[in-house]
Short mmCIF file of C-alpha atoms and ligand atoms in Angstrom, two decimals:
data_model
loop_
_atom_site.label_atom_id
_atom_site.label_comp_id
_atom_site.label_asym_id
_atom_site.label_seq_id
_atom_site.Cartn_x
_atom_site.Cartn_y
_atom_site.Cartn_z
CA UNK A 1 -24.74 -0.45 -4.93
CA UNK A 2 -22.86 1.70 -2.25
CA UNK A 3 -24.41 -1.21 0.17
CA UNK A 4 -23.82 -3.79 -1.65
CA UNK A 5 -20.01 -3.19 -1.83
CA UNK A 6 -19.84 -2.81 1.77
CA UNK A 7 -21.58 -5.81 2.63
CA UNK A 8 -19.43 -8.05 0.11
CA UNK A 9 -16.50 -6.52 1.29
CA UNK A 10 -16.38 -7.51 4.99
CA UNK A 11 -19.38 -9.31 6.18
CA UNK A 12 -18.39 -9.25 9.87
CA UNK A 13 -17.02 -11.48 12.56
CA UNK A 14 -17.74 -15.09 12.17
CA UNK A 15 -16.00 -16.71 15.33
CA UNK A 16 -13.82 -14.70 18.21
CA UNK A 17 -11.57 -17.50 19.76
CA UNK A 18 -9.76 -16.70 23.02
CA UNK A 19 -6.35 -18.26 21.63
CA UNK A 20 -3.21 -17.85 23.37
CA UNK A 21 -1.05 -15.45 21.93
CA UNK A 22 2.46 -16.78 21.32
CA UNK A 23 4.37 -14.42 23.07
CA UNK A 24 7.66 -15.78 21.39
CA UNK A 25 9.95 -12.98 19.66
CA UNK A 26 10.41 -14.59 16.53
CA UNK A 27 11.39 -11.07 14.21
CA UNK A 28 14.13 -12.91 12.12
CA UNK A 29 17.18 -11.06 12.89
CA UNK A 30 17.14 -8.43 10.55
CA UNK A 31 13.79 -6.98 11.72
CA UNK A 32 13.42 -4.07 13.97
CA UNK A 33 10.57 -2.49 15.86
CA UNK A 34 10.90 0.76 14.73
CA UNK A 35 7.55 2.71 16.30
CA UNK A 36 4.81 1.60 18.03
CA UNK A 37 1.41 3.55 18.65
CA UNK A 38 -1.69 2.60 20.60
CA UNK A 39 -3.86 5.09 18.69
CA UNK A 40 -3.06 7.66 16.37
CA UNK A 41 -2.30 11.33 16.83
CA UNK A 42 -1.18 14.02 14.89
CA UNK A 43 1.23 17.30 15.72
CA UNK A 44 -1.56 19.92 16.15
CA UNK A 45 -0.44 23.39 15.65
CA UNK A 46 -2.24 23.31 19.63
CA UNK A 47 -4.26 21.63 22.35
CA UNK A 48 -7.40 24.26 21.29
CA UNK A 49 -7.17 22.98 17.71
CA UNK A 50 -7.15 19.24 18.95
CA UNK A 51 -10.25 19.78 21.27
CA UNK A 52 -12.23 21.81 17.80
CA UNK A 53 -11.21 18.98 16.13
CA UNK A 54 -12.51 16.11 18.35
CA UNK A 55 -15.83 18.54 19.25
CA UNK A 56 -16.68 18.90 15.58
CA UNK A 57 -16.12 14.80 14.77
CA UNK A 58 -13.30 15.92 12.70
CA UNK A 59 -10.68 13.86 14.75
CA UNK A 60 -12.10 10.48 15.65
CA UNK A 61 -9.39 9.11 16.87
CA UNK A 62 -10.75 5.21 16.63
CA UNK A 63 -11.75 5.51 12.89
CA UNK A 64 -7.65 6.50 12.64
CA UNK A 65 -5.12 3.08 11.23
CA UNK A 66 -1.85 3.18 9.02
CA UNK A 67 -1.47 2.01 5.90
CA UNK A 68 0.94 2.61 3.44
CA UNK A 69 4.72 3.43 4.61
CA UNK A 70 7.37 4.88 2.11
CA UNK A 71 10.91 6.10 3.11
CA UNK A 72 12.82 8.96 1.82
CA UNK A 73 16.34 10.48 3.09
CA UNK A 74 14.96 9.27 6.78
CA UNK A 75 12.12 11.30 6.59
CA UNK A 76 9.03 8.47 7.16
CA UNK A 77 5.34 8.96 5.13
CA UNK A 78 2.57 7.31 6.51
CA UNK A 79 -1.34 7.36 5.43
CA UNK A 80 -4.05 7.50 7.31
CA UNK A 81 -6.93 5.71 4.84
CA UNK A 82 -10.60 7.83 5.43
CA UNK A 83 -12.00 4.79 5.63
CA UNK A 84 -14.37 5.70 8.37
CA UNK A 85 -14.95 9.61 9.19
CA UNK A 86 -12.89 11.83 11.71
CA UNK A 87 -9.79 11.26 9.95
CA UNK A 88 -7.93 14.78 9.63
CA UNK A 89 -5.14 14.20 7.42
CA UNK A 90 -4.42 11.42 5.04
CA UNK A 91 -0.87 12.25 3.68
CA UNK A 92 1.18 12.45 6.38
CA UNK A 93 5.35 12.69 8.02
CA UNK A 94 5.87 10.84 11.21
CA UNK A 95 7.15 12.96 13.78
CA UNK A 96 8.78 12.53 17.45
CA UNK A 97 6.82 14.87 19.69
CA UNK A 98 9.33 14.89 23.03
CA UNK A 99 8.00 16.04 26.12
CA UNK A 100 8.92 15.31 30.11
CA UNK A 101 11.76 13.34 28.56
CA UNK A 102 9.61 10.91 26.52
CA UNK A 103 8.82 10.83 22.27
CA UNK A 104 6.00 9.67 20.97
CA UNK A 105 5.63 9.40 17.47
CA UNK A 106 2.94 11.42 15.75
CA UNK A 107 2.08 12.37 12.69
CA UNK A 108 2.34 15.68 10.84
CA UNK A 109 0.01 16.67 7.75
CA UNK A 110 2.25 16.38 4.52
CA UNK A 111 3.00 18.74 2.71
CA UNK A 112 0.74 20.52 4.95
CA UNK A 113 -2.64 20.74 7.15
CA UNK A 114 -4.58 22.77 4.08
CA UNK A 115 -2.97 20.01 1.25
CA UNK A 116 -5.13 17.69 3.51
CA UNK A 117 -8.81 19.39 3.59
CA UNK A 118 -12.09 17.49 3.36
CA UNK A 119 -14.14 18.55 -0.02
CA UNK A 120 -11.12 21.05 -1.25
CA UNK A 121 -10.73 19.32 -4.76
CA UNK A 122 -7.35 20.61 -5.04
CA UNK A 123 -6.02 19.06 -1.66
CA UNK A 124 -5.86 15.10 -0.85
CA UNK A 125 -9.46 13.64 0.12
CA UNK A 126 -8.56 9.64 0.24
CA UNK A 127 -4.86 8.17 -0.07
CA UNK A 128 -4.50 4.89 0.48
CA UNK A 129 -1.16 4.64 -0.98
CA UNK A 130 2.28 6.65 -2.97
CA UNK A 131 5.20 5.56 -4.28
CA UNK A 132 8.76 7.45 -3.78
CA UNK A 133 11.08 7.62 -6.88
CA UNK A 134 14.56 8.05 -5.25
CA UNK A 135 16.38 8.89 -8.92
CA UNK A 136 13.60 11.92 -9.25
CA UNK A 137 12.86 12.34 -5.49
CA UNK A 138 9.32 12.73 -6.51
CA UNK A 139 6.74 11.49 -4.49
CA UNK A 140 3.32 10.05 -7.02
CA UNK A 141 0.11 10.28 -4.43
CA UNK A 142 -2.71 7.78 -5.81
CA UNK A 143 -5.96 10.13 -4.61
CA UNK A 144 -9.34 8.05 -4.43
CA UNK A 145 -11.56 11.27 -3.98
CA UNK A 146 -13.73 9.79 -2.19
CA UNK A 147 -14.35 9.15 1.83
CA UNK A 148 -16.00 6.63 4.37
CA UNK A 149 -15.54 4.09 1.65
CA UNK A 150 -16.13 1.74 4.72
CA UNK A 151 -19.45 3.04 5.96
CA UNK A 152 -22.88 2.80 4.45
CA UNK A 153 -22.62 6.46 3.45
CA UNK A 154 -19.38 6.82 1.56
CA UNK A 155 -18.69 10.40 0.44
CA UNK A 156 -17.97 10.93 -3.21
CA UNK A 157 -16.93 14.43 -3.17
CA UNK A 158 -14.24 14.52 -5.79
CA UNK A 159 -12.51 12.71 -8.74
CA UNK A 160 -9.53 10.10 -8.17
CA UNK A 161 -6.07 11.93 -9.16
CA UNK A 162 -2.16 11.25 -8.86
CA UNK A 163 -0.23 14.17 -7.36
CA UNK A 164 3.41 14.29 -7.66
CA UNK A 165 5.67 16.10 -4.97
CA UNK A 166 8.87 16.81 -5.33
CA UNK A 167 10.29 15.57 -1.91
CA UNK A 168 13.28 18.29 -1.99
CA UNK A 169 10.93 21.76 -2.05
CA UNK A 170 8.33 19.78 -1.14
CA UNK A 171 6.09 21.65 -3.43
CA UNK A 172 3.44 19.57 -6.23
CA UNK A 173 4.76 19.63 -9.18
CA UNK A 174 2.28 17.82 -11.27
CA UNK A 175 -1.47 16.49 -10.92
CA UNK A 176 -3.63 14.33 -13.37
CA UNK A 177 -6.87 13.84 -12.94
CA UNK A 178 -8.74 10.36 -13.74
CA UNK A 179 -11.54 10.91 -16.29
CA UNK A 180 -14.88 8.85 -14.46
CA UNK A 181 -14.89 5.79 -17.65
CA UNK A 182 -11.44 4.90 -15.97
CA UNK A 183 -11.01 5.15 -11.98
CA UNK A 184 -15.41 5.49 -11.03
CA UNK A 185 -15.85 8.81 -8.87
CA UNK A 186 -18.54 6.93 -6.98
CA UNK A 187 -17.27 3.32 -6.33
CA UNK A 188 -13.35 3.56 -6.61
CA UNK A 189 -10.98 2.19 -4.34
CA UNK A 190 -7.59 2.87 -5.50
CA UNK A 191 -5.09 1.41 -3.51
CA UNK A 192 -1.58 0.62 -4.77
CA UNK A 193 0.81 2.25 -7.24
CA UNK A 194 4.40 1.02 -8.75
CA UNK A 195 6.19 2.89 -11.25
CA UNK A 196 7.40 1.76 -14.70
CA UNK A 197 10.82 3.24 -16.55
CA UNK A 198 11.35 3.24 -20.34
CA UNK A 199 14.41 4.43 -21.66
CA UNK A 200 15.79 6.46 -18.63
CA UNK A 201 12.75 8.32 -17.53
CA UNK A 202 9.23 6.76 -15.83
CA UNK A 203 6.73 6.01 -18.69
CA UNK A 204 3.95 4.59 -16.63
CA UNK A 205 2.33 4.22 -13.37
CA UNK A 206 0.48 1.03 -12.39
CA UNK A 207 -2.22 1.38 -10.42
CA UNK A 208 -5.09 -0.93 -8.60
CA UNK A 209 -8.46 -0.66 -8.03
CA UNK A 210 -9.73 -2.56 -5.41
CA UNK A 211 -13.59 -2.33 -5.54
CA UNK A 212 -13.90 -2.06 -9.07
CA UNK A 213 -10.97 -4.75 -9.56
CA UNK A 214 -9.42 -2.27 -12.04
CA UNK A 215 -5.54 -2.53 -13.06
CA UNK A 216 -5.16 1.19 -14.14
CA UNK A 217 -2.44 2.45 -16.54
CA UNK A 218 -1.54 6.22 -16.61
CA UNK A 219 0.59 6.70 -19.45
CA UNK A 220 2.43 9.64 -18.22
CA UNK A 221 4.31 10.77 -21.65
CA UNK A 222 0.86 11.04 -23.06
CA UNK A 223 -0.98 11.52 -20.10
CA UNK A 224 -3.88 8.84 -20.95
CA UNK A 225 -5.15 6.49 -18.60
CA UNK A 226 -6.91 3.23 -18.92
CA UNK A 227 -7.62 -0.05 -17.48
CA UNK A 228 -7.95 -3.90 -17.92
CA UNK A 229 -9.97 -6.04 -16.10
CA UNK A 230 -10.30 -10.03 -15.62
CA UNK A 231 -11.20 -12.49 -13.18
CA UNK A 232 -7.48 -12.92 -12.01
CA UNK A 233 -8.46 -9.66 -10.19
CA UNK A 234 -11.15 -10.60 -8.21
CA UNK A 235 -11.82 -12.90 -4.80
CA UNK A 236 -12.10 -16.72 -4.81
CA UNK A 237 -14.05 -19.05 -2.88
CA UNK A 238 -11.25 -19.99 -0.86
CA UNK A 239 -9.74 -17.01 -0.48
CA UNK A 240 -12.83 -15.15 1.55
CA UNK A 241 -12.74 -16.45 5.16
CA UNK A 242 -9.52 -14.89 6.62
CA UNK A 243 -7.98 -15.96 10.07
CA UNK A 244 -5.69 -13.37 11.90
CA UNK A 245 -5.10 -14.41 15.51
CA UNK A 246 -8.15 -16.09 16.15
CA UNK A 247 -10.42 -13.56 14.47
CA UNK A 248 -12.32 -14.51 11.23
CA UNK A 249 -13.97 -12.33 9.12
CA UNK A 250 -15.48 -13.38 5.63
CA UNK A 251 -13.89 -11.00 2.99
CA UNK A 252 -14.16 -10.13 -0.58
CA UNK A 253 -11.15 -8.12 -0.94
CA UNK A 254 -10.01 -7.95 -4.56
CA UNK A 255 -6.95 -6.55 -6.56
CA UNK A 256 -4.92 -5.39 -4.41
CA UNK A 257 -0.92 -5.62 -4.03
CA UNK A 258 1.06 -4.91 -7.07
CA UNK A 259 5.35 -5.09 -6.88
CA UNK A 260 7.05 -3.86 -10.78
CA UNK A 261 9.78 -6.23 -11.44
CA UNK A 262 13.10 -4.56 -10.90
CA UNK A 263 14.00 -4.97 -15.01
CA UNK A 264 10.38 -3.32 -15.62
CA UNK A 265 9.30 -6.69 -17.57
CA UNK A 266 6.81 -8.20 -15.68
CA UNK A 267 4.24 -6.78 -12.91
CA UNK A 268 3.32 -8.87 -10.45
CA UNK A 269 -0.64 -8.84 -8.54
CA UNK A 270 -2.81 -10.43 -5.95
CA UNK A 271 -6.04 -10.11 -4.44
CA UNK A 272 -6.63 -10.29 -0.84
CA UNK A 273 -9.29 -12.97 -0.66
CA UNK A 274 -7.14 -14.80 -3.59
CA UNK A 275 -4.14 -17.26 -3.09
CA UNK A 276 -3.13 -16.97 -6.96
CA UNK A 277 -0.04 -14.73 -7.71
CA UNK A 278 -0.55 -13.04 -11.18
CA UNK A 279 2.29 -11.97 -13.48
CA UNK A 280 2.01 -10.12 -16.75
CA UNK A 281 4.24 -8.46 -18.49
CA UNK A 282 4.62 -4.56 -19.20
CA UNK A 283 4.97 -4.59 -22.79
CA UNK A 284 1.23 -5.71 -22.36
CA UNK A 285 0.27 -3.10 -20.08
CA UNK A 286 2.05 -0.10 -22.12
CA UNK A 287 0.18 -1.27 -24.79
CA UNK A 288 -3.47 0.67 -24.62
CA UNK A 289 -4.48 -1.44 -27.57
CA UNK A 290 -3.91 -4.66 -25.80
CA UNK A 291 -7.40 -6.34 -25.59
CA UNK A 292 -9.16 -8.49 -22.94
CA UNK A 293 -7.75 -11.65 -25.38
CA UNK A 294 -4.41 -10.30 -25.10
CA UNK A 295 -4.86 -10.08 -21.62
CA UNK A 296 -5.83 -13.05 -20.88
CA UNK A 297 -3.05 -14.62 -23.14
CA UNK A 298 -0.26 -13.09 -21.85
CA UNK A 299 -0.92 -13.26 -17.74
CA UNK A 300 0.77 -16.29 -15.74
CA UNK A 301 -0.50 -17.62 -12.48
CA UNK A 302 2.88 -18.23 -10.96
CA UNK A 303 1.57 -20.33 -8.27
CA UNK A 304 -0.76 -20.60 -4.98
CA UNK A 305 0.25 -18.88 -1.50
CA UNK A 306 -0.63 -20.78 1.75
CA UNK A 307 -2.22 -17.57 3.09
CA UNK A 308 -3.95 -14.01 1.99
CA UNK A 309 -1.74 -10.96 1.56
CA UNK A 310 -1.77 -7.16 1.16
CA UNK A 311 0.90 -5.45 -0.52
CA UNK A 312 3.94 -6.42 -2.42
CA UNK A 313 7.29 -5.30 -3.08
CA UNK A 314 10.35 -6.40 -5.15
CA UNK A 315 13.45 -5.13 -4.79
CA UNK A 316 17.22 -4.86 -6.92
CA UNK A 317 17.93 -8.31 -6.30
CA UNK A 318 14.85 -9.73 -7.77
CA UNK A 319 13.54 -10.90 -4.56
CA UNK A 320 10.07 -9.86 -3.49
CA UNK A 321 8.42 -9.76 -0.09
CA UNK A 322 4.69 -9.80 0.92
CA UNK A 323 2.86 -11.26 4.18
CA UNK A 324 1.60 -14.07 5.09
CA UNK A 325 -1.83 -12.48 7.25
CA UNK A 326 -2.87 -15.63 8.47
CA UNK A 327 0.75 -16.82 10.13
CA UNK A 328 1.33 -12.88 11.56
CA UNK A 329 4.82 -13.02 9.10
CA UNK A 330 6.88 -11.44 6.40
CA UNK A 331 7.97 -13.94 3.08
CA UNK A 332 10.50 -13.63 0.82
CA UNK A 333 9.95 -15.04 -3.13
CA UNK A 334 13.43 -15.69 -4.69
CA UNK A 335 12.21 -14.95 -7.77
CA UNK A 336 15.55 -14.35 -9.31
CA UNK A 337 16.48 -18.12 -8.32
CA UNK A 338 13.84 -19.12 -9.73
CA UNK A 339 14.52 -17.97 -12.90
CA UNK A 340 17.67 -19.85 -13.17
CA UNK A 341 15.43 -22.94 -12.29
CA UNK A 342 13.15 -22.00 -14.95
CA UNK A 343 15.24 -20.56 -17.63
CA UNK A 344 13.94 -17.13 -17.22
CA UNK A 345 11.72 -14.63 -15.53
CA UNK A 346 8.79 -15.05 -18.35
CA UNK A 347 8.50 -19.07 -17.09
CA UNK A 348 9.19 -18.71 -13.14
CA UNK A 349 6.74 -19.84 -10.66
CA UNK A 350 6.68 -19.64 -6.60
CA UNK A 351 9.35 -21.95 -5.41
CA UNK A 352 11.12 -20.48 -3.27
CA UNK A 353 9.60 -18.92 -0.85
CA UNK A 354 10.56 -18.45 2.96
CA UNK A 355 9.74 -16.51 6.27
CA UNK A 356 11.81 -14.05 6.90
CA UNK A 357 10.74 -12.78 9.97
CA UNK A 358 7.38 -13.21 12.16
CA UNK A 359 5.84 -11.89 15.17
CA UNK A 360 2.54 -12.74 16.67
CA UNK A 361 2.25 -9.34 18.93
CA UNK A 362 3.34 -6.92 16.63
CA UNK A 363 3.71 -8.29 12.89
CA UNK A 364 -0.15 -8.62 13.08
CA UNK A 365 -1.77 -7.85 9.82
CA UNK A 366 1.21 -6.50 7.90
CA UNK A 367 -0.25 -4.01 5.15
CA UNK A 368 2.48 -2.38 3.06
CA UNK A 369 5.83 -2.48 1.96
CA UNK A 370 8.48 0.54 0.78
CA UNK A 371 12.66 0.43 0.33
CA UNK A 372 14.42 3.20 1.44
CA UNK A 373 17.70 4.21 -0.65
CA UNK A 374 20.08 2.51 2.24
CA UNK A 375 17.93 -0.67 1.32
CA UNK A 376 16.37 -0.79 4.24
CA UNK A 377 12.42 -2.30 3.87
CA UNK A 378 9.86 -0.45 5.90
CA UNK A 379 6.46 -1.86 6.54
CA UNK A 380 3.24 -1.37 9.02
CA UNK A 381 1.65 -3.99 10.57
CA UNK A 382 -1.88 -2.35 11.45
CA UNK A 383 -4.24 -4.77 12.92
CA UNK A 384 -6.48 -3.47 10.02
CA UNK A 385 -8.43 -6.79 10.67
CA UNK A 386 -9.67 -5.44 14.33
CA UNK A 387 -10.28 -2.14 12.94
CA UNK A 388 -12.73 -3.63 10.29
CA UNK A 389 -14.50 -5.97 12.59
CA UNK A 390 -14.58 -2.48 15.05
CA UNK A 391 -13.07 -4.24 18.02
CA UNK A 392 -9.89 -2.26 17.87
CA UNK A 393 -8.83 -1.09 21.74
CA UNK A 394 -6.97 2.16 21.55
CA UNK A 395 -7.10 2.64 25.57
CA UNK A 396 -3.69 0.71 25.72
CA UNK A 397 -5.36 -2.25 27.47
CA UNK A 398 -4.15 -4.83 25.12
CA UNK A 399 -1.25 -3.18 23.99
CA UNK A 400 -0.14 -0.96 21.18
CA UNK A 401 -2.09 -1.17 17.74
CA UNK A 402 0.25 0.56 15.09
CA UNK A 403 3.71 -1.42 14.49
CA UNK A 404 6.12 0.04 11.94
CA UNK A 405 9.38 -2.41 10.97
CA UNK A 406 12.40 -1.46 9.42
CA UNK A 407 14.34 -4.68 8.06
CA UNK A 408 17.78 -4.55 6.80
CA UNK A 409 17.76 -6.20 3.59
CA UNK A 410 20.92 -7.94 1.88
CA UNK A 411 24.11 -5.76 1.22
CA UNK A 412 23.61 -4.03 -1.99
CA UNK A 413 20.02 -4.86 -2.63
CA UNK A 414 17.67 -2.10 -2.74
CA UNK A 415 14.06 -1.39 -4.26
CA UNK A 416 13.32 -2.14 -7.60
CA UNK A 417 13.73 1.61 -8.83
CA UNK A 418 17.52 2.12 -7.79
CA UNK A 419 19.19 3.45 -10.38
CA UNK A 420 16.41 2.93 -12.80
CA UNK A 421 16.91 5.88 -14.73
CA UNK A 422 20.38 4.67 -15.39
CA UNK A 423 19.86 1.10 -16.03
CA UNK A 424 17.02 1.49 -18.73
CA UNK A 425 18.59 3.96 -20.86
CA UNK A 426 18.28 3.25 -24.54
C1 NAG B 501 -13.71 21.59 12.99
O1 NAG B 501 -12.95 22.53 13.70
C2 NAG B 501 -11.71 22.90 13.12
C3 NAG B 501 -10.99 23.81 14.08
O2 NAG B 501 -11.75 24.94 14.39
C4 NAG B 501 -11.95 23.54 11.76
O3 NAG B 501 -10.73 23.87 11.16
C5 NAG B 501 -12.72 22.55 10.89
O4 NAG B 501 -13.01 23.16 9.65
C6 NAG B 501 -13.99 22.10 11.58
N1 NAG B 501 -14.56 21.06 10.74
C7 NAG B 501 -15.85 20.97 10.48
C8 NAG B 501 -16.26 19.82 9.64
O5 NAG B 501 -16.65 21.78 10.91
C1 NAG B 502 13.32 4.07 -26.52
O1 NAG B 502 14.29 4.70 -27.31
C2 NAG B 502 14.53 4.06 -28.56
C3 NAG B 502 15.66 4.81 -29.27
O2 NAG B 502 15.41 6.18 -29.33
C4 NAG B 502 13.27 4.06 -29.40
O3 NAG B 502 13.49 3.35 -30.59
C5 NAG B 502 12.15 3.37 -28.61
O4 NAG B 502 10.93 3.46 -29.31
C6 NAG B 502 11.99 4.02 -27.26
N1 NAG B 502 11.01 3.27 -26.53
C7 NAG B 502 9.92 3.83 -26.05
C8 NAG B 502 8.94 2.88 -25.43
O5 NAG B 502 9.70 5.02 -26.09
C1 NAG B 503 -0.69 -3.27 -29.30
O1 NAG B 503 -1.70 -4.25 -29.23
C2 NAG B 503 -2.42 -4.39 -30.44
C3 NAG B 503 -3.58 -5.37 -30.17
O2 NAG B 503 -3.08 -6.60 -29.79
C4 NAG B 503 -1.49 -4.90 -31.52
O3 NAG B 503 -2.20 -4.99 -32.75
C5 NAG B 503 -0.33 -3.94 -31.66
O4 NAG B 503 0.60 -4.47 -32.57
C6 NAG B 503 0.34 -3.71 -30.34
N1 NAG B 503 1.35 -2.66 -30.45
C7 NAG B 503 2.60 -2.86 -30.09
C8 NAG B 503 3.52 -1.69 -30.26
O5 NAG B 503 3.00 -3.90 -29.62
C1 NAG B 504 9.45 -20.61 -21.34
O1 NAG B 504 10.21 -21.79 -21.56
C2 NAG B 504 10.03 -22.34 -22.86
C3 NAG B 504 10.85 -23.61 -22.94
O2 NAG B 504 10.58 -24.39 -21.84
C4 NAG B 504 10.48 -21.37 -23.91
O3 NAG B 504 10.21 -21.90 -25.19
C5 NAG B 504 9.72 -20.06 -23.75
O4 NAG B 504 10.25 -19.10 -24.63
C6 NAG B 504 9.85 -19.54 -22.33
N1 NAG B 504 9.01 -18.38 -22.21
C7 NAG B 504 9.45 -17.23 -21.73
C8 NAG B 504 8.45 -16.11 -21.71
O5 NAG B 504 10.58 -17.07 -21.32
#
């Protein structure tokens, strides 16, 4: 099964064309290069730790990308998936290391090196992915438990769980963990989490699945969980051969991006080897009655994307952004516009959509999204395709790897959870 998995998921590289990069600085205006990283390192309480770490295998530092990217008071979280093994820390702060009058950006275990330890069921094993609440300043970490999820030999060493920091003591302050009939301790791969708010206070979490094409509900006022599944979540035909600068892989990537609409009606999801954009709406989800008929009822394909994509956000202003992989940009949906056009949010499809900035150096393979509380949107571009296909150069030969954007959004619009305990207050 374990094999199986792996070999649907990325079945290698098809064709390697020697394409001309377009060397053209195309960001959009509003984008900004924020860090860049050939490889990634972390702040090592010393050099002697580093070298146990890279004797023992426990700091490989090729297996080591960026994923997700969330933004709090200035302070920037990054994880490092355990995809592949020699990946110390998974939840982590990225810090400027200065020294002979350069920085370099590095990254420091979070909360700390311990909260991070291979096999210790109480600290982080797998995080793919977290979510920042900037009315609670908690932090909810979506834990897969298991490691080398990428290799033939994935680790299942403990269950999936959502830990919740609060960002200002930066102690946990809550932990649930997912009973096996709802996130699979042996074939999970939870990725992406958005948070849902019912009369003033968060209700629900939204979670996917991305191997078991799972979209997970933790009910947080009962503390349940549960799931739904159907096709929508899954690849397509179509959807499986994926071009990213001249490299082609065949992928089978499924639920994966999920943005909460900023009046917490309607969630919106994609798979990466998918061009259908999924709506349904929360009263749905909330719902742990709701069957697979009710499901399948209530969920609108609001309309085809010209190219695959990884996460999703939506923001205040009822816009939301996602990439376009196979164009090395950023999009904008105008949802809210088309709602007008449509006479509301439960009938919109994807008009309007536009680039918004691009980049075909360092926009390459843009992964995740998060809005800080200036509204400014944050998001990696990892070259996760390179990394997959293991052709990834982290000598510095063909430049840096890691790419993290800040853009400055519109004036006034901010993520969809500003002021969210306010606005949905019976
Ligand atoms: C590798 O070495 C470090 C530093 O001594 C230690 O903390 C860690 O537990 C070791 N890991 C393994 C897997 O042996
Ligand atoms: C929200 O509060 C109102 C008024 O107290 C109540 O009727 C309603 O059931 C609440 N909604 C939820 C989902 O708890
Ligand atoms: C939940 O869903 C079930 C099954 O469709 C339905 O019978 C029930 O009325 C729903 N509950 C609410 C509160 O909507
Ligand atoms: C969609 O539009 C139709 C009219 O065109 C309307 O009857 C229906 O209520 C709308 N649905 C939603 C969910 O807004």
């Amino acid at each position: 099964m374990k094999h199986i998995l792996f070999a649907l998921f990325f079945m290698g590289l098809v064709q390697s064309s020697n394409q001309q990069l377009s060397k053209r600085w195309d960001n959009g205006k509003r984008a900004k290069l924020e860090y860049q990283m050939t490889k990634i390192d972390y702040d090592w309480p010393s050099e002697t730790t580093r070298q146990d770490f890279i004797n023992n295998k426990s700091y490989i530092a090729v297996n080591n990308i960026i994923s997700a990217i969330k933004v709090w008071r200035r302070k920037i979280f990054i994880t490092v998936p355990r995809w592949r093994p020699g990946v110390p820390a998974s939840l982590n702060r990225l810090v400027s290391k200065y020294g002979r009058g350069q920085s370099k950006p590095v990254l420091r275990p979070f909360p700390s090196w311990k909260a991070n330890k291979i096999g210790d069921c109480s600290a982080l094993q797998y995080i793919q992915s977290m979510e920042i609440d900037p009315n609670t300043n908690y932090m909810w970490v979506i834990d897969a438990g298991r490691l080398d999820i990428f290799t033939d030999n994935p680790r299942n060493l403990c269950p999936a769980k959502i830990v919740i920091y609060d960002l200002q003591t930066e102690r946990e302050v809550d932990r649930y963990i997912f009973p096996n009939s709802v996130v699979s301790r042996s074939s999970n791969f939870l990725n992406d989490i958005v948070l849902d708010y019912v009369n003033g206070s968060v209700g629900y979490a939204y979670m996917t699945d991305t191997f078991d094409s799972k979209l997970i509900v933790f009910d947080y006022v009962k503390r349940i969980s549960y799931f739904f599944s159907h096709k929508s979540m899954l690849s397509e035909e179509e959807g499986r051969s994926l071009t990213v600068n001249g490299l082609t892989m065949t992928i089978s990537v499924t639920i994966n991006g999920i943005a909460m609409a900023s009046d917490f009606q309607y969630v919106y999801f994609t798979s990466v080897a998918n061009f259908n954009t999924y709506q349904i709406p929360t009263s749905l989800l909330r719902n742990k009655s709701s069957t697979a008929q009710n499901f399948d009822a209530s969920l609108r394909n609001i309309g085809r994307r010209k190219s695959q994509t990884a996460g999703l956000v939506y923001s205040s202003k009822n816009n939301m952004y996602f990439a376009s992989l196979t164009t090395n940009a950023v999009l904008q949906w105008d949802a809210g516009m088309d709602a007008e056009f449509a006479g509301g949010f439960g009938n919109v499809s994807l008009r309007s959509v536009r680039q918004i900035a691009r980049n075909d150096v360092k926009m390459v393979f843009v992964d995740t999204f998060g809005i800080d509380e200036y509204g400014d949107m944050w998001f990696t571009a990892t070259k996760s395709h390179e990394y997959i296909l293991n052709v990834i150069d982290i000598s510095g030969k063909k430049g840096t790897n890691f790419h993290i954007w800040r853009y400055n959004l519109q004036p006034g619009e901010k993520s969809y959870l500003y002021n969210a305990n306010r606005r949905t207050r019976f």
